[in-house]
């Protein structure tokens, strides 16, 4: 016979006032009645330790979640993300005051911010909806507060579960709009390739953010809504009515398409160039309704490239950009513990290609000048024989011609790029204009007079295989030590990996997932398998078993309710920034 709500209440009465360890007695599953099952997976060791892990599972007969929202994968993903937010809201509205020591009375769920991501906080199956929560079991000092625990687990928890997982009590219109908006975004992304576009930004989008420290939208009264210039306009049909940030409702979106090839975003300072690029970076992910960027969509494997001096580089083939370094250092297998601005940017490109990026996003604000440009006068002063760098300018077209990799580049500082650009977008007063013909005319009438510098046609960078043993999550007696610090850093084994320059990492739960994904990846590292293959295997595993596949590394600490899916590029970025990692070049 399964334990019931009554059994849990009795146990809590019995252990009231005892030492904290007695909480271990409540581990297990309970039938709360009305279709709710509660599982106490993991009980924290003391009030200050990481909180306990609890699942609340409500049967489909009770939730009555409409099947139309849980059939297609995109709809299920969006509904789960929405329900996590509902659960967070229900927890905030809970009446009971928290008191006690440490994390006493705390109840949390790992819900998202501006992006909609596959995450483990909510599980939807045809049979049930499950919320995975963390709870701080109440104590005074180290003595169990049985009554407060009963309030938390037997009153608040069921109320939160029914309120946030049952279709009758959720905000249905909001849920529907949320799911349909995600589905629309996916439809746009699916349409991009056929249209030959790398990104699409709908008219009526609101791209600027509240501040440099916030990812929320700028207040509509202060913002200029995006509107595509006629020459770059496309229309895309969406499956559901779209509510645009400017308030319009449409079934067909008009917006700016950024074509494959080389695109330059030019314009005066402070006219919205970086804001547009930042939106493109973020729009590899789905956004929530009301974000302002919910109808801006970029191809899923677009990667932001920037300079990152000081980073580690391991056997990276940067010979497309850097040759003949002083001292004769090899650049087709470049190693450094302290890469420079230009070599780090070159390494970031080589590694992005290795992780299968097919769009590169660059901003002059975060690029090394000598990596981006070398004008005629500098060519005259510093002879090519004494300049190791082939500027990006002389390669950018080849990227598209030879490798099929497109580039979108913010450049307000050098017109030398006019010769290389297929499309020129001019930002003026936060609005885009098409300036391709004008820029081409200027390029003809005012030649840059610089000599093209590419020494030889470029090739894809040489693949590398990570060496076993050089990537390890172990620390001391612990087999797996992973800790995420926001989106800035992940502690992995003995090391902390600096991820501050990995700008498309958007959620701390992605960072955590990356730590465990690296551990999973070590199983495939044998010194022969290329990093690209290792990433394939990790992705295949996550595809087959979902994000829960990262959990075994975490065994003993309960449900893995706080993972969000990272992209392949960001998993690769973490390996590439792990200073202990050693690689060997090999072509497979
Ligand atoms: P640039 O890169 O061209 O110098 P930014 O993109 O950094 O310019 O934008 C400069 C400022 O203008 C930022 O504070 C940004 O938030 C604001 N901004 C950008 N786009 C808009 C817009 N569409 N409406 C209102 N403010 C905007
Ligand atoms: Mg800028």
Coordinates of N, CA and C and ligand atoms in Angstrom, one line a residue, residues 270 273-275 363-365 410, ligand 2:
X270 N 25.3 55.1 -31.9 CA 24.1 55.3 -31.1 C 22.8 55.2 -31.9
X273 N 22.8 49.9 -34.0 CA 23.4 48.8 -34.7 C 23.6 47.6 -33.8
X274 N 24.2 47.9 -32.6 CA 24.5 46.8 -31.7 C 23.2 46.2 -31.1
X275 N 22.2 47.0 -31.0 CA 20.9 46.5 -30.5 C 20.4 45.5 -31.5
X363 N 30.5 42.1 -33.9 CA 30.2 43.5 -33.6 C 31.6 44.2 -33.5
X364 N 31.8 45.3 -34.1 CA 33.0 46.1 -34.0 C 33.3 46.4 -32.5
X365 N 32.2 46.6 -31.7 CA 32.4 46.9 -30.3 C 33.2 45.9 -29.5
X410 N 28.5 44.1 -37.6 CA 28.3 45.5 -37.3 C 29.6 46.3 -37.5
Ligands
LIG2 MG1 27.6 49.5 -31.1

